[in-house]
XYZ file of C-alpha atoms in Angstrom:
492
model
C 160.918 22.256 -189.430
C 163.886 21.392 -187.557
C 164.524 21.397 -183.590
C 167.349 24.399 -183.929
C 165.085 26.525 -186.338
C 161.945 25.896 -184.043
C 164.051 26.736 -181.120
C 165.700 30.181 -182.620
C 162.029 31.136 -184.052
C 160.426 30.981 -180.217
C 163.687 32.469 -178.822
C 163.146 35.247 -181.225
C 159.491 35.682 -180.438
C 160.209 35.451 -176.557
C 163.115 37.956 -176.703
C 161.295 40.674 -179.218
C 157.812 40.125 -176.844
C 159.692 41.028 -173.995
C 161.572 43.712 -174.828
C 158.382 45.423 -176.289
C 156.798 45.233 -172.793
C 159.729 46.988 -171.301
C 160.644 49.661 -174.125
C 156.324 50.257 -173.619
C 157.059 51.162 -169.866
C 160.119 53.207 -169.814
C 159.259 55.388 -172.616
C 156.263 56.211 -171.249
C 157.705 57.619 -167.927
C 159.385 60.458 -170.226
C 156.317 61.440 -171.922
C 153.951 61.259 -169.067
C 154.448 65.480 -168.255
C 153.997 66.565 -171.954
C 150.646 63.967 -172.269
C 149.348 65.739 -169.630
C 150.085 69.010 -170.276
C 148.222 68.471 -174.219
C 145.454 66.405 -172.487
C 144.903 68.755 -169.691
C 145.153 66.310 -167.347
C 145.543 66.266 -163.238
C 148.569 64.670 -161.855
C 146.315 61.971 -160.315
C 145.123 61.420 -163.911
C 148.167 61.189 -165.573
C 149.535 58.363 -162.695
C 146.836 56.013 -163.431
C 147.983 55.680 -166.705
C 150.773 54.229 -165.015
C 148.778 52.585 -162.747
C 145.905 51.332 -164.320
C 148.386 49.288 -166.592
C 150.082 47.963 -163.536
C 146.653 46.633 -162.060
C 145.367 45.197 -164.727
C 148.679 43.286 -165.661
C 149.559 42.588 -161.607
C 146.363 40.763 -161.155
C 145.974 38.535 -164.772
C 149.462 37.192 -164.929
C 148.770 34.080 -163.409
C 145.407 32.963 -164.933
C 147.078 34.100 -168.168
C 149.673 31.637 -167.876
C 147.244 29.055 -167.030
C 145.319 30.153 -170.240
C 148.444 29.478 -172.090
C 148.942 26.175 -170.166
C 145.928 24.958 -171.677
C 144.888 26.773 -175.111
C 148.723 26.448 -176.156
C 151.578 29.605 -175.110
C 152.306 30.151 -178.959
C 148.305 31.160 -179.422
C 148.257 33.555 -176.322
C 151.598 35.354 -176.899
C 149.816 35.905 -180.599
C 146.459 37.307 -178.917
C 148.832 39.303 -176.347
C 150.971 40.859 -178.689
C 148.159 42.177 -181.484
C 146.372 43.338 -178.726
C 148.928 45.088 -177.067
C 149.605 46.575 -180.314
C 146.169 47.437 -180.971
C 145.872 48.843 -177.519
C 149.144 51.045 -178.708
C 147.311 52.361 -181.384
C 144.101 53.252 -179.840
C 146.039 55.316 -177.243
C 148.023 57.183 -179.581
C 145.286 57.992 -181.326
C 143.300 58.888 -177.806
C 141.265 62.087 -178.126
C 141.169 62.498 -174.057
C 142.956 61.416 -170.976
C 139.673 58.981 -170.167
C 140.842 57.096 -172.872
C 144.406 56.748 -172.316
C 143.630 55.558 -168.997
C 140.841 53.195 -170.047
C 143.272 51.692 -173.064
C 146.253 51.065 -170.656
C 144.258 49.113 -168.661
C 143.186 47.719 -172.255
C 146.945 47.608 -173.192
C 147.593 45.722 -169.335
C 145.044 42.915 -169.848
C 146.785 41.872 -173.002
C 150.429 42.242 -172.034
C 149.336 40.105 -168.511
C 148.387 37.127 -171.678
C 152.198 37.826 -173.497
C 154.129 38.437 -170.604
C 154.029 34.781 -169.196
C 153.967 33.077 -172.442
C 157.627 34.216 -173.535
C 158.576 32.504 -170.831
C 155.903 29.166 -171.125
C 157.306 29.221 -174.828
C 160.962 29.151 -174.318
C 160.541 26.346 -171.051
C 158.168 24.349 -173.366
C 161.077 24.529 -176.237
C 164.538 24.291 -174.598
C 165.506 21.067 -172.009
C 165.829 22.230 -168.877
C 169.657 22.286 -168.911
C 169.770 24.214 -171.770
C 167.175 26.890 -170.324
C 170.375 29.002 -168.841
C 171.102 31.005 -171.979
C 167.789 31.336 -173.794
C 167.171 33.221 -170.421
C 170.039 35.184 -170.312
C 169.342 36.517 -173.975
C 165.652 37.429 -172.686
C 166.854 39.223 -170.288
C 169.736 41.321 -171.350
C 167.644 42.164 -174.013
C 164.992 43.835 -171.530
C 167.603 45.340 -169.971
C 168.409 46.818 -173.143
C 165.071 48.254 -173.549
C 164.723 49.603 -170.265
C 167.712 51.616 -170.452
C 167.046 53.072 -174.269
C 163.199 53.534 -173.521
C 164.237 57.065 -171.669
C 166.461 58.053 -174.535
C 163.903 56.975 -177.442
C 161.209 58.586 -175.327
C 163.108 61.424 -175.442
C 163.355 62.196 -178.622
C 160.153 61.009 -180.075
C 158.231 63.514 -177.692
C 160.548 65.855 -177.878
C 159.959 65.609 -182.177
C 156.931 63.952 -182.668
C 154.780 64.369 -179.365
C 153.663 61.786 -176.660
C 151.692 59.922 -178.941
C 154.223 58.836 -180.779
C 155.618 56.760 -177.587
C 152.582 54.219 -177.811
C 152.762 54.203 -181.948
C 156.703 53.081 -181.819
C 154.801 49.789 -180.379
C 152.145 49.028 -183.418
C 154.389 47.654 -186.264
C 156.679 45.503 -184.671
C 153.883 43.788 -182.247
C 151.309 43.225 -185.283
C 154.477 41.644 -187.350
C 155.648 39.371 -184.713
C 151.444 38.644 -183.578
C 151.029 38.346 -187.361
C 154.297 35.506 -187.731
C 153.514 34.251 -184.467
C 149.837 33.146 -186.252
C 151.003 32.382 -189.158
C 153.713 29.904 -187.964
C 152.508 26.912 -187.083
C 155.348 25.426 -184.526
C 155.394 21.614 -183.527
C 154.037 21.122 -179.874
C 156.831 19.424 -177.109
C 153.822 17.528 -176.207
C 150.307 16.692 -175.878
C 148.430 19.322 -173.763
C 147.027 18.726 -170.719
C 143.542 19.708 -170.346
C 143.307 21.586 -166.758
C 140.117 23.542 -165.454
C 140.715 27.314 -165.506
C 139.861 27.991 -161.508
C 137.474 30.719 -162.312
C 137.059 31.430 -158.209
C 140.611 31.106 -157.289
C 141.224 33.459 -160.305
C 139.055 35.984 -159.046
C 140.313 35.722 -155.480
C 144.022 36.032 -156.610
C 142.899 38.829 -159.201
C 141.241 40.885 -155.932
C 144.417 39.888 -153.756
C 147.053 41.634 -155.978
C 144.250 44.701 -157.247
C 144.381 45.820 -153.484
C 148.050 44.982 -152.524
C 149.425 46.991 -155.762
C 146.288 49.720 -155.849
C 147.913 49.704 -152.027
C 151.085 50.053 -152.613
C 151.625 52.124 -155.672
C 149.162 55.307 -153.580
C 151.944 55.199 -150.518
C 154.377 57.049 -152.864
C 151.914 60.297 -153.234
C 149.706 60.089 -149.760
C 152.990 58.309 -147.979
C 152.367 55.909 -144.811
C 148.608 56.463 -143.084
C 145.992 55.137 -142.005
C 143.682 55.129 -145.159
C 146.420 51.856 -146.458
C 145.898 50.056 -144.147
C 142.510 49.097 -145.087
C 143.762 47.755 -148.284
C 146.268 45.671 -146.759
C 144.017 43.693 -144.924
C 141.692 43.367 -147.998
C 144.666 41.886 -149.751
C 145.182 39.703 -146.486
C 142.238 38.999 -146.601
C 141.098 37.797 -150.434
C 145.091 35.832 -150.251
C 143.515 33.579 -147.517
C 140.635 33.050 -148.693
C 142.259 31.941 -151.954
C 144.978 29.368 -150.329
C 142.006 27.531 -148.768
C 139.781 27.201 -151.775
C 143.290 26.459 -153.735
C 143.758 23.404 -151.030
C 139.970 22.238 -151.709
C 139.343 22.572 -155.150
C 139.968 20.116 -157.560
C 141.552 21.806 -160.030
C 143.511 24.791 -158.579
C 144.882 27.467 -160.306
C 148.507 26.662 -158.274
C 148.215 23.164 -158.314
C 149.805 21.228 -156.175
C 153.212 20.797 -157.950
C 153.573 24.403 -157.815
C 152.090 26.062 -154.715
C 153.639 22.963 -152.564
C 157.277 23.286 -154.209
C 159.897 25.450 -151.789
C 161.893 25.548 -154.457
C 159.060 27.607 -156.371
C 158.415 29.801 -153.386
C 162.330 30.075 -152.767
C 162.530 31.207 -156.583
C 159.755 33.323 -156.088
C 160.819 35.240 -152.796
C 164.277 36.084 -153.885
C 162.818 37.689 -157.305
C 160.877 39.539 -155.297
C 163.211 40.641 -152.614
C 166.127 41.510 -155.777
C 163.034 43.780 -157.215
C 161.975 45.379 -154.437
C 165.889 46.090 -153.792
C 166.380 47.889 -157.125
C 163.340 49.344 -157.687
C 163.554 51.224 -153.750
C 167.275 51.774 -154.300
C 166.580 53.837 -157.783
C 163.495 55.840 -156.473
C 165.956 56.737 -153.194
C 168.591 57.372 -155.513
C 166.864 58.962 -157.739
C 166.401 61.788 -155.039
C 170.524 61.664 -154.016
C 171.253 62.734 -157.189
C 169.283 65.002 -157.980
C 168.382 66.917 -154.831
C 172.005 66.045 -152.416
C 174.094 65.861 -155.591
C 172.352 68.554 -157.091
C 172.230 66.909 -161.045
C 170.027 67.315 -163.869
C 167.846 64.725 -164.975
C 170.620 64.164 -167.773
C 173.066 63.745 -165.658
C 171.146 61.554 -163.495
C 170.517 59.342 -166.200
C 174.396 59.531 -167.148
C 175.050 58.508 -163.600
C 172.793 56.174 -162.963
C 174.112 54.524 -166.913
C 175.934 51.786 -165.520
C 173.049 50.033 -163.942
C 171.779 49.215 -167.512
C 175.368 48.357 -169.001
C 176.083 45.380 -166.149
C 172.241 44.520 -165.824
C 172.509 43.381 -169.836
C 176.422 42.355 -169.359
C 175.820 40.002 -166.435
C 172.448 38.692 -167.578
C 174.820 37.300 -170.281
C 177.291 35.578 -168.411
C 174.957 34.034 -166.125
C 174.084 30.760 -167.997
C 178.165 30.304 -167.468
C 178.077 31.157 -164.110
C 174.806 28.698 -163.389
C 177.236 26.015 -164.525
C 179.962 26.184 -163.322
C 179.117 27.152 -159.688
C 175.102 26.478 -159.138
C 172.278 28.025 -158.654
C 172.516 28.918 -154.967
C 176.533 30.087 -155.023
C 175.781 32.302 -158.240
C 172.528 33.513 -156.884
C 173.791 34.130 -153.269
C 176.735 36.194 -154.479
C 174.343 38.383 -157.027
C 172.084 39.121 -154.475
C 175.259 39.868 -152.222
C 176.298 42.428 -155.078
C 172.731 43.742 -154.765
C 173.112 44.512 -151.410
C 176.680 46.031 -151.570
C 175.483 48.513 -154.213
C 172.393 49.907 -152.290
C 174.992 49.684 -149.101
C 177.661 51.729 -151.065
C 175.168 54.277 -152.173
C 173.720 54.573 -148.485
C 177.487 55.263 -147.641
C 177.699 58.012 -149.495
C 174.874 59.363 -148.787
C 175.247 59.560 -145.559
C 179.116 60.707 -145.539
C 178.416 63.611 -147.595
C 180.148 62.401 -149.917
C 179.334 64.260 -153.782
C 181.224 62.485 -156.587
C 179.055 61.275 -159.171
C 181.235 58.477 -160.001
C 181.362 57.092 -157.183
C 177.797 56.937 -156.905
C 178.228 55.479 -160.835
C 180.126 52.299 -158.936
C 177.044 51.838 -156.558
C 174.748 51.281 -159.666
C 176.578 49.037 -161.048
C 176.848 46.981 -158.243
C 173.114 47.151 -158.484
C 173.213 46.281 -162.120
C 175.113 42.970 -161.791
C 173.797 41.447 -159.230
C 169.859 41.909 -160.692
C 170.611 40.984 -164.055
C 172.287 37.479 -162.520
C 169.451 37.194 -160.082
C 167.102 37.778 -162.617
C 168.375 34.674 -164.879
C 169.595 32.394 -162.021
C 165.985 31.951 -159.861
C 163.599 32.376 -162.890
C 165.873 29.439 -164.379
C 165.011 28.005 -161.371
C 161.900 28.606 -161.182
C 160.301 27.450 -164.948
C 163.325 24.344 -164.389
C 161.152 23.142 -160.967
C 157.626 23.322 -162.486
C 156.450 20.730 -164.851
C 156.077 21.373 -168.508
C 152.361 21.486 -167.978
C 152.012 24.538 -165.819
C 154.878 26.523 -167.541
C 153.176 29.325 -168.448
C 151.440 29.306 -164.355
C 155.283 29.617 -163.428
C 156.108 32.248 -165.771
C 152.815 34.442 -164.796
C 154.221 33.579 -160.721
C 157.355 35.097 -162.162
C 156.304 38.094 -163.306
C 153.343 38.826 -160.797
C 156.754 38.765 -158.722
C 158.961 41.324 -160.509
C 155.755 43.253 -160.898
C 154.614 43.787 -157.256
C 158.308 43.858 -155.901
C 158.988 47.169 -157.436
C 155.752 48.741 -156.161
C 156.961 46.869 -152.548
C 160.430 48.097 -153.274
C 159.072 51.983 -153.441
C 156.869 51.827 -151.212
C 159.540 50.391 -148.672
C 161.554 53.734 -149.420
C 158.467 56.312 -149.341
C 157.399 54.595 -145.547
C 161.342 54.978 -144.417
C 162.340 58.387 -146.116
C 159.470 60.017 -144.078
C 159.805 58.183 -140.960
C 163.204 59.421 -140.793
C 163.487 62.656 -142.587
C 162.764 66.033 -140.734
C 158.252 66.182 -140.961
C 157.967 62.611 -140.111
C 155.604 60.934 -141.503
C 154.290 63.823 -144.355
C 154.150 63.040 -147.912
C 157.778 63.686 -150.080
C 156.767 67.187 -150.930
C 156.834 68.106 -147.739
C 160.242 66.990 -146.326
C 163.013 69.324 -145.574
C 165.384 69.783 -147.362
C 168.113 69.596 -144.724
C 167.058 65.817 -144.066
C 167.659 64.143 -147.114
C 170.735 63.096 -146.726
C 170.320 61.064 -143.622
C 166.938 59.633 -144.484
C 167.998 58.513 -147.906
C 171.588 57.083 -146.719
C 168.670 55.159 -144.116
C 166.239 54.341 -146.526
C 169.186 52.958 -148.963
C 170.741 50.811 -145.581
C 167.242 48.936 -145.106
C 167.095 48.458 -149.004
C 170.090 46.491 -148.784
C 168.942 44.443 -145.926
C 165.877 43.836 -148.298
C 168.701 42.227 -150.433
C 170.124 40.693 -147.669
C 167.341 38.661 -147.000
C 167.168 37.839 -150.191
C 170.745 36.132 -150.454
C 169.603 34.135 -146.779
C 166.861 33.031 -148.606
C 168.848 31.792 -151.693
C 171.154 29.833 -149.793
C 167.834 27.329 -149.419
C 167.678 26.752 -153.562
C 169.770 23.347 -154.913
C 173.162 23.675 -155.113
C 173.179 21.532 -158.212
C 170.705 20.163 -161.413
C 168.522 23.035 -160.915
C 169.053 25.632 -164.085
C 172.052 25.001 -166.050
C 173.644 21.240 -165.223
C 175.180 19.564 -168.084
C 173.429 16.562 -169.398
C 172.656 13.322 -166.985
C 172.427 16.010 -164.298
C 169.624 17.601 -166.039
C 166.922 15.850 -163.735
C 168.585 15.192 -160.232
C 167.320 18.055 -157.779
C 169.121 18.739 -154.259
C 166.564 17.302 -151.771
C 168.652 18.654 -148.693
C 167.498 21.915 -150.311
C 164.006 21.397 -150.674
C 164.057 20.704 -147.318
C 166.209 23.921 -145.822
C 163.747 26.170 -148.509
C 160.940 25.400 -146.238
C 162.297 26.300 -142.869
C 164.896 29.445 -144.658
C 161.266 31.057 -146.598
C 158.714 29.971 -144.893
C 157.570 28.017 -147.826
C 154.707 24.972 -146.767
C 154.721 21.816 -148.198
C 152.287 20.194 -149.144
């Protein structure tokens, strides 16, 4: 089999994995009232089938990709994949809402082994100065699925019933598992054979199962004093796991990784641009529907152009990684990101109630997180060695899977420090106050993204994504150096 065919067969498998994952999610978010209204389920119920899912993924990303690192990413995206499909089916055939809960934590364990291995795949099968596009395709095509999956969920509840939602999944995963078996691709290389870290897997495992168990309840209870008790678990179990990382010999970050600041540049502005969005939409969210006074349709309508420029810009990119770097073309998405949560703030607080031109605030949004999206995981998998691709790809998404949960709690904490019944849950703010506390809440989601950009201006300004060749392998050491004092990265 030839280099281009083996390349467009993992590009495939990468791009249709992916977008599977995200259709799964945002379809789900439609159907969740109807499933609960058939299961005769409680609210709290029906949110941990949200949040069961985003547990079990959140805290397995990692050690997945490590599994991948050393059993071979082509084998674990197959496992991932027919599991998650299997998973699909068992919940749609689920005669009670125990079930469903107890499958999507099923369903979370396996997409935690295929999430990180579309990306350990395509860094394993593309040099790094080719990496640019392959990116850009996987991610355009997840924005893609995240903006039909409310539309497809839609109408296959709305015809068929929830269950229906989790069955769309079951062909298309066991076909691609299925190929994904049945192809044997030629390995880039001999595999290195690393220990697994079973202790530093479990400590990283309990430091993200209380920070997102944390962070996803603020939301519903808001801001008191029963979180903060997980927050200093997390603190806790995340020190205790960076001092057996530094002692044992065979980490689960090894050295390479957890002492890059380019990784841990990477790494905070991903999680700063999702944290941005992800607040910025739940605040929004809210401005539309309760200041602007819109249906969920018309929402959705309004809110459109997020989707459009996150898939548009994701495309452009590996051009823009080129021609101008990684830090310029990260800087200025991240810049975008910050204008669009700004311009939406503005309105907010003006009074102002034209939908379009709350439309031009989400696209703002849109560009600059499908660019950022492309430019520092680029930088990310192009900074790690080929070895421990699939640990960079599960750092990757652990980070775009805790910054939304950041990013909304963020907003919850803000909206009821500064709406009218400070510090009460949503359902009890007045009315009256939204429009001040949202145009706030949107103003210190754009400083999120703020931050972000200062922090970007510390990744290489060259050879770090997209260089042509015989600039492939030269990185910016002035850069390393500014990413530890600009993040707060250490060393090692």
């Amino acid at each position: 089999m030839n280099t281009r065919r083996h390349r467009r067969l993992i590009l495939t498998g990468s791009v249709a994995g992916a977008a599977i994952v995200a259709l799964d999610g945002t379809v789900l978010t439609v159907a969740q009232p109807t499933l609960g209204r058939d299961l005769h389920a409680s609210f709290t119920q029906v949110q941990w089938t949200s949040t069961g899912y985003l547990i079990a993924v959140a805290s397995l990303l990692v050690f997945a990709g490590r599994l991948g690192d050393r059993y071979g990413h082509q084998r674990l995206f197959a496992v991932g994949i027919l599991g998650f499909g299997a998973a699909s089916a068992g919940i749609g055939l689920a005669p009670g809402v125990g079930w469903v809960i107890a499958l999507r934590v099923v369903q979370g364990v396996f997409g935690a082994l295929l999430q990180p291995a579309t990306l350990g795949m395509l860094r394993a099968a593309y040099p790094p100065d080719r990496i640019g596009r392959p990116l850009g395709l996987r991610t355009a095509a997840i924005g893609l699925a995240a903006a039909a999956g409310p539309v497809v969920g839609g109408v296959l509840t709305t015809q068929f019933g929830w269950r229906a939602v989790f069955l769309l999944n079951v062909v298309p995963a066991v076909v691609i598992g299925v190929a994904a078996f049945a192809v044997r691709l030629p390995e880039p290389g001999p595999r290195r054979t690393v220990g697994l870290d079973l202790p530093g897997a479990c400590l990283l495992a309990l430091t993200l199962v209380c920070l997102v168990h944390t962070l996803v309840g603020i939301p519903a209870a808001g801001w008191t004093a029963a979180t903060t008790p997980g927050l200093v678990a997390a603190a806790a179990c995340g020190g205790a796991f960076l001092l057996w990382e530094r002692r044992t010999e065979s980490p689960l970050l090894p050295p390479e990784v957890l002492g890059s600041a380019t990784v841990a540049t990477s790494l905070a502005v991903l999680l700063a641009a999702s944290a941005s969005l992800f607040g910025a939409l739940f605040a929004g969210t809210y401005f539309l529907q309760e200041v602007l006074a819109l249906d969920p349709l018309g929402s959705g309508l309004t809110a459109l152009p997020l989707a459009v420029m996150m898939v548009l810009s994701a495309a452009v990119a590996d051009r823009l990684l080129r021609r101008h770097g990684p830090r310029r073309t990260t800087v200025a998405a991240m810049a975008l990101l910050a204008l669009g949560a700004l311009a939406l703030s503005w309105l907010a607080l003006s009074g102002t109630d034209s939908g379009s031109a709350a439309g031009g605030g989400f696209l703002l949004l849109g560009a600059g997180f499908g660019t950022v999206m492309v430019t520092a995981t680029a930088v990310l998998v192009r900074h790690v060695p080929v070895a421990y691709a699939g640990v960079a790809g599960g750092l990757q998404q652990t980070a775009m899977n805790v910054g939304p949960a950041l990013g909304v709690a963020v907003a919850t904490m803000v909206m009821a420090l500064t709406a009218p019944g400070t510090g009460a849950p949503r359902s009890a703010w007045a009315a009256e106050g939204f429009p001040s506390a949202i145009g706030v809440t949107l103003a210190v989601l754009a400083a999120v993204a703020a931050a972000g950009a200062l922090c970007a201006t510390a990744l290489p300004a060259r050879g770090s994504a997209s260089d042509g060749p015989g600039r492939g392998g030269r990185t910016d050491s002035r850069a390393e150096s500014r990413a530890s004092v600009g993040c707060g990265a250490e060393r090692r």
